[in-house]
Every structure is written in C-alpha cells, then in structure tokens.
Amino acid sequence: MLYANEKAAAAIPLLEQAAHTYQEAESIEDEIVTYNYLMKAYREVGQKDRFMARYPYYAQLQDSMQKMKNIRSIAMANIRFDTRRKEQENLLLSAEVELKNNRLRFFVTIGLSLLVVGLCVGGWFWMRQKALKLHLRLKEREKEVAEAHLREQSERLQQLITSRQELNNHNEELLRQLAEVQETHENTCHLDQVMLNLQPRLLTKEEEETFRDSFSALYPTVLHHLRTVCPRATRTDELLCMLIVLKQTNEEVARTLGISRPSVLQNRYRLRTKLSLPEGADLDVEITRMLMES
C-alpha cells in the first residue's frame, strides 16, 4: 500500500523484508513479484548502489522463473502430445476397421465413376473437336467472303477512277479538236457553248457516293480520322485525301476529279494550311501517317 501511494522510500524496508521471507520460504513467484516492486522503488528514490547490488540476484530470479515457465510449458506440451497421440492411435484403429469394411465398396464406386467420367470427357472432347472444326470452317468462309467483298470494292473503286480518267481524256481530245475547228472556221460562235459543256466536271453525286462507299469499305476509319484531325475539311478535301491514300499522282487526281493540275495544287495548299503542316513536310506522307496509322 505504501508503494501504491507513491511512498517508495518508506516501502523499501518492507519490500526487502518480504523478499527475504519469500526467499526463505522458497516461494519464487511471490519473491520475483516483490523484487519487481523493490527494484522499481530503488530506481524511483535514486538508490543506484543498492539496485546494482541486488540486480544479479534479481536477474537470477528472473532466469529461474523463466526456466520454470519453460519446464511447465514443456511438460504441458508433452501431456498434450501424449493425449493427442493416444487419440490419433484410437482414430487410426477406428479408421482401419472402417476402411476394411468399405474398401471393396469404395473401389467399385471409384471404378464406375472413372468409367462415367471417361465417357463424359471423351464425348466432350469429340464434340469440342467437332465444334472447333466447324468454327474454323466458318471463320475461313467469313474470311473468304470478306476478302472477296474487299476485292470487289477495290475493283469497283479502280474502275470508277479509270472511267473518270478516260472520260476526262476523251473530253480533252474533243476540246482540242473543237479548238482546231474554231481556228479554221469563222462562224463557230456556237462552238463556245459546246466547249463549255464538254469541260470536265467533278464526280456526279451518284458517282461520288459510290466512290465513298467503296473507299469506306476498304478503309473504314480514314474519313473519321480526317474529320477528327481537321473538322474544317470540305467534301473536296475529303476526296483529295482519299485519292492521296490511294496513291494517286497530281495528274491522276486532276483527271479523276475533272479539274486542272493548278487547281489540284491549290487544293493541296489549302489542305496543308488546314492541317497546319510545317514548311517542307510531304503532304502525301503526312496524310498517310495521320489517317492510316491513327
């Protein structure tokens, strides 16, 4: 009580007497508890010499206490081990008897189960192989149909470009012939209107839609990328980009669209400005990179 009421100096003699009493009675547990309070009281009142004098014995008590605990733990562990060993022996005996009684039934059940599982696995494997072969044939058929469709669209696109170029060449030849006639005859004023009507024009609306559909089938993402990169692109810009992707030269673009080469160059310049391309950059390369690799 004195120690608990923070009167460590007054409690020291009582604690020393109690420790001596427990030592004579060989009550190690009570002695170690008393020494814990005593050593703490020495530290609180600053009696370092007395603390150091009793510390070896205090440490010895602690070691003894720990050894006792270890011995008790080992003894308890041995008891638990023996008990579990006995229980396990009993369980093993019971299991042996049960195993002998059920062994035949077990093997029969396992045999039948394996047979059923084998039949199921074999059937599943056969159906799986059949389904895989059918799936592969369907994939090959779809691939063949897709490739045929792409070839058809490519041929259609090329035929449209070729027909426009041939028409443009034919118109240019007619214009040349009419110009010669106009130079050799005086009354040819009505030929001016004919020449105007023969001036090559852009693709008709129907031809342009056909061209766009065929191009989109071959390159489904190009126009979408172009409108994302350049929202201000016009229909003429789109046609120019599509022909560049198809690797058409300026002369071929002019013949396809029915415009002059200077007009093609002017359209290319406007497209460069809209795309903010740096000076010296190759328009064809940049368009292919932006639209095909996006």
Short mmCIF file of C-alpha atoms in Angstrom, two decimals, residues 41-271:
data_model
loop_
_atom_site.label_atom_id
_atom_site.label_comp_id
_atom_site.label_asym_id
_atom_site.label_seq_id
_atom_site.Cartn_x
_atom_site.Cartn_y
_atom_site.Cartn_z
CA ALA A 41 11.41 1.59 -5.78
CA TYR A 42 15.24 1.72 -5.85
CA ARG A 43 15.12 3.49 -9.21
CA GLU A 44 12.50 5.96 -8.09
CA VAL A 45 14.37 7.05 -4.94
CA GLY A 46 17.75 7.00 -6.70
CA GLN A 47 19.39 4.20 -4.63
CA LYS A 48 21.57 3.07 -7.50
CA ASP A 49 24.12 1.19 -5.33
CA ARG A 50 21.51 -0.96 -3.65
CA PHE A 51 19.84 -1.51 -7.07
CA MET A 52 23.14 -2.74 -8.57
CA ALA A 53 23.90 -4.88 -5.51
CA ARG A 54 20.61 -6.78 -5.79
CA TYR A 55 20.44 -6.81 -9.62
CA PRO A 56 22.48 -10.05 -10.16
CA TYR A 57 20.23 -11.96 -7.78
CA TYR A 58 17.18 -10.31 -9.37
CA ALA A 59 18.36 -11.40 -12.83
CA GLN A 60 18.99 -14.91 -11.47
CA LEU A 61 15.43 -14.98 -10.11
CA GLN A 62 14.05 -13.96 -13.46
CA ASP A 63 16.08 -16.66 -15.22
CA SER A 64 14.84 -19.22 -12.70
CA MET A 65 11.28 -18.06 -13.22
CA GLN A 66 11.67 -18.28 -16.99
CA LYS A 67 13.17 -21.76 -16.71
CA MET A 68 10.25 -22.85 -14.56
CA LYS A 69 7.83 -21.49 -17.10
CA ASN A 70 9.72 -23.29 -19.87
CA ILE A 71 9.68 -26.53 -17.89
CA ARG A 72 5.95 -26.18 -17.26
CA SER A 73 5.35 -25.40 -20.95
CA ILE A 74 7.37 -28.44 -21.99
CA ALA A 75 5.53 -30.63 -19.52
CA MET A 76 2.15 -29.37 -20.71
CA ALA A 77 3.24 -29.85 -24.30
CA ASN A 78 4.31 -33.41 -23.57
CA ILE A 79 1.00 -34.10 -21.89
CA ARG A 80 -0.92 -32.62 -24.84
CA PHE A 81 1.28 -34.58 -27.26
CA ASP A 82 0.67 -37.86 -25.42
CA THR A 83 -3.05 -37.17 -25.28
CA ARG A 84 -3.21 -36.35 -29.00
CA ARG A 85 -1.08 -39.38 -29.82
CA LYS A 86 -3.48 -41.61 -27.94
CA GLU A 87 -6.44 -40.01 -29.65
CA GLN A 88 -4.79 -40.39 -33.04
CA GLU A 89 -4.00 -44.03 -32.36
CA ASN A 90 -7.64 -44.63 -31.47
CA LEU A 91 -8.76 -42.78 -34.57
CA LEU A 92 -6.36 -44.77 -36.74
CA LEU A 93 -7.67 -48.02 -35.34
CA SER A 94 -11.24 -46.95 -35.99
CA ALA A 95 -10.33 -45.77 -39.47
CA GLU A 96 -8.60 -49.07 -40.23
CA VAL A 97 -11.67 -51.00 -39.29
CA GLU A 98 -13.90 -48.67 -41.29
CA LEU A 99 -11.52 -48.81 -44.25
CA LYS A 100 -11.54 -52.59 -44.32
CA ASN A 101 -15.32 -52.61 -44.25
CA ASN A 102 -15.67 -50.03 -47.04
CA ARG A 103 -12.66 -50.82 -49.25
CA LEU A 104 -14.50 -53.04 -51.71
CA ARG A 105 -17.44 -50.65 -51.96
CA PHE A 106 -15.01 -47.76 -52.43
CA PHE A 107 -13.13 -49.35 -55.30
CA VAL A 108 -16.33 -50.36 -57.05
CA THR A 109 -17.67 -46.81 -56.76
CA ILE A 110 -14.39 -45.30 -57.99
CA GLY A 111 -14.28 -47.68 -60.94
CA LEU A 112 -17.81 -46.80 -62.02
CA SER A 113 -17.15 -43.10 -61.51
CA LEU A 114 -13.99 -43.23 -63.61
CA LEU A 115 -15.85 -45.04 -66.34
CA VAL A 116 -18.59 -42.40 -66.38
CA VAL A 117 -16.07 -39.56 -66.27
CA GLY A 118 -14.07 -41.13 -69.09
CA LEU A 119 -17.18 -41.44 -71.24
CA CYS A 120 -18.16 -37.83 -70.48
CA VAL A 121 -14.68 -36.48 -71.18
CA GLY A 122 -14.42 -38.48 -74.39
CA GLY A 123 -17.83 -37.25 -75.53
CA TRP A 124 -17.00 -33.66 -74.61
CA PHE A 125 -13.64 -33.86 -76.40
CA TRP A 126 -15.27 -35.27 -79.53
CA MET A 127 -17.96 -32.56 -79.52
CA ARG A 128 -15.32 -29.90 -78.82
CA GLN A 129 -13.20 -31.00 -81.75
CA LYS A 130 -16.23 -31.08 -83.99
CA ALA A 131 -17.26 -27.58 -82.86
CA LEU A 132 -13.72 -26.25 -83.38
CA LYS A 133 -13.57 -27.65 -86.91
CA LEU A 134 -16.95 -26.12 -87.69
CA HIS A 135 -15.84 -22.80 -86.18
CA LEU A 136 -12.65 -22.82 -88.25
CA ARG A 137 -14.60 -23.56 -91.43
CA LEU A 138 -16.99 -20.71 -90.66
CA LYS A 139 -14.06 -18.37 -89.98
CA GLU A 140 -12.40 -19.36 -93.23
CA ARG A 141 -15.67 -18.87 -95.09
CA GLU A 142 -16.19 -15.45 -93.50
CA LYS A 143 -12.62 -14.53 -94.36
CA GLU A 144 -13.10 -15.61 -97.96
CA VAL A 145 -16.36 -13.63 -98.21
CA ALA A 146 -14.72 -10.55 -96.65
CA GLU A 147 -11.71 -10.79 -98.95
CA ALA A 148 -13.97 -11.22 -101.98
CA HIS A 149 -16.01 -8.20 -100.89
CA LEU A 150 -12.87 -6.12 -100.44
CA ARG A 151 -11.57 -7.20 -103.86
CA GLU A 152 -14.92 -6.31 -105.38
CA GLN A 153 -14.90 -2.87 -103.72
CA SER A 154 -11.27 -2.30 -104.77
CA GLU A 155 -12.05 -3.24 -108.36
CA ARG A 156 -15.15 -1.08 -108.31
CA LEU A 157 -13.16 1.85 -106.96
CA GLN A 158 -10.43 1.39 -109.56
CA GLN A 159 -13.00 1.08 -112.37
CA LEU A 160 -14.66 4.30 -111.27
CA ILE A 161 -11.33 6.15 -111.18
CA THR A 162 -10.31 4.69 -114.55
CA SER A 163 -13.65 5.57 -116.17
CA ARG A 164 -13.41 9.14 -114.90
CA GLN A 165 -9.85 9.47 -116.19
CA GLU A 166 -10.83 8.01 -119.56
CA LEU A 167 -13.81 10.38 -119.77
CA ASN A 168 -11.58 13.29 -118.89
CA ASN A 169 -9.05 12.28 -121.57
CA HIS A 170 -11.86 11.94 -124.10
CA ASN A 171 -13.22 15.39 -123.23
CA GLU A 172 -9.75 16.92 -123.54
CA GLU A 173 -9.35 15.36 -127.00
CA LEU A 174 -12.75 16.69 -128.09
CA LEU A 175 -11.86 20.13 -126.76
CA ARG A 176 -8.62 20.03 -128.71
CA GLN A 177 -10.43 19.07 -131.90
CA LEU A 178 -13.09 21.74 -131.40
CA ALA A 179 -10.38 24.31 -130.79
CA GLU A 180 -8.78 23.38 -134.11
CA VAL A 181 -12.14 23.65 -135.88
CA GLN A 182 -12.75 27.03 -134.27
CA GLU A 183 -9.40 28.30 -135.51
CA THR A 184 -10.11 27.26 -139.14
CA HIS A 185 -13.71 28.42 -139.40
CA GLU A 186 -15.18 31.82 -138.80
CA ASN A 187 -18.78 31.09 -137.82
CA THR A 188 -18.06 28.94 -134.79
CA CYS A 189 -19.54 31.04 -132.01
CA HIS A 190 -21.96 28.22 -131.18
CA LEU A 191 -18.97 26.02 -130.54
CA ASP A 192 -18.10 28.04 -127.45
CA GLN A 193 -21.18 26.73 -125.66
CA VAL A 194 -20.36 23.17 -126.79
CA MET A 195 -16.82 23.54 -125.40
CA LEU A 196 -18.19 24.79 -122.11
CA ASN A 197 -20.47 21.77 -121.89
CA LEU A 198 -17.53 19.48 -122.56
CA GLN A 199 -15.41 20.99 -119.80
CA PRO A 200 -14.65 18.14 -117.39
CA ARG A 201 -16.56 18.33 -114.17
CA LEU A 202 -16.25 16.78 -110.73
CA LEU A 203 -17.74 13.37 -110.00
CA THR A 204 -21.52 13.31 -110.19
CA LYS A 205 -23.38 12.96 -106.93
CA GLU A 206 -24.16 9.30 -107.60
CA GLU A 207 -20.57 8.55 -108.64
CA GLU A 208 -19.22 10.32 -105.57
CA GLU A 209 -21.48 8.31 -103.24
CA THR A 210 -20.39 5.10 -104.94
CA PHE A 211 -16.76 6.18 -104.64
CA ARG A 212 -17.17 6.99 -100.94
CA ASP A 213 -18.95 3.70 -100.17
CA SER A 214 -16.28 1.63 -101.91
CA PHE A 215 -13.47 3.59 -100.25
CA SER A 216 -15.05 3.27 -96.79
CA ALA A 217 -15.33 -0.49 -97.27
CA LEU A 218 -11.58 -0.67 -97.91
CA TYR A 219 -10.51 1.97 -95.36
CA PRO A 220 -13.31 2.21 -92.75
CA THR A 221 -11.51 4.63 -90.37
CA VAL A 222 -9.85 7.12 -92.73
CA LEU A 223 -12.68 9.63 -93.10
CA HIS A 224 -13.45 9.51 -89.40
CA HIS A 225 -9.81 10.27 -88.55
CA LEU A 226 -9.74 13.07 -91.12
CA ARG A 227 -12.82 14.75 -89.61
CA THR A 228 -11.29 14.39 -86.15
CA VAL A 229 -7.93 15.86 -87.17
CA CYS A 230 -9.39 18.51 -89.47
CA PRO A 231 -13.02 19.41 -88.62
CA ARG A 232 -12.98 22.16 -91.31
CA ALA A 233 -12.29 19.69 -94.15
CA THR A 234 -14.67 20.11 -97.11
CA ARG A 235 -16.02 17.37 -99.39
CA THR A 236 -13.35 18.32 -101.93
CA ASP A 237 -10.68 17.98 -99.20
CA GLU A 238 -12.04 14.55 -98.34
CA LEU A 239 -11.95 13.44 -101.99
CA LEU A 240 -8.39 14.71 -102.31
CA CYS A 241 -7.32 12.84 -99.15
CA MET A 242 -8.99 9.63 -100.35
CA LEU A 243 -7.16 9.82 -103.68
CA ILE A 244 -3.86 10.51 -101.87
CA VAL A 245 -4.43 7.42 -99.72
CA LEU A 246 -4.99 5.51 -102.98
CA LYS A 247 -1.54 6.82 -104.09
CA GLN A 248 -2.89 8.89 -106.99
CA THR A 249 -0.48 11.44 -108.52
CA ASN A 250 -1.48 15.07 -109.08
CA GLU A 251 -2.15 14.35 -112.75
CA GLU A 252 -4.30 11.33 -111.89
CA VAL A 253 -6.19 13.36 -109.26
CA ALA A 254 -6.82 16.08 -111.86
CA ARG A 255 -8.14 13.57 -114.40
CA THR A 256 -10.28 11.79 -111.80
CA LEU A 257 -11.87 14.96 -110.42
CA GLY A 258 -12.01 16.64 -113.82
CA ILE A 259 -10.06 19.70 -112.76
CA SER A 260 -6.80 21.25 -113.88
CA ARG A 261 -3.45 20.46 -112.32
CA PRO A 262 -3.13 24.04 -110.92
CA SER A 263 -6.50 23.53 -109.22
CA VAL A 264 -5.18 20.32 -107.65
CA LEU A 265 -2.10 22.15 -106.39
CA GLN A 266 -4.29 24.93 -104.98
CA ASN A 267 -6.49 22.38 -103.17
CA ARG A 268 -3.39 20.67 -101.77
CA TYR A 269 -2.10 24.03 -100.48
CA ARG A 270 -5.42 24.77 -98.74
CA LEU A 271 -5.40 21.31 -97.17
#
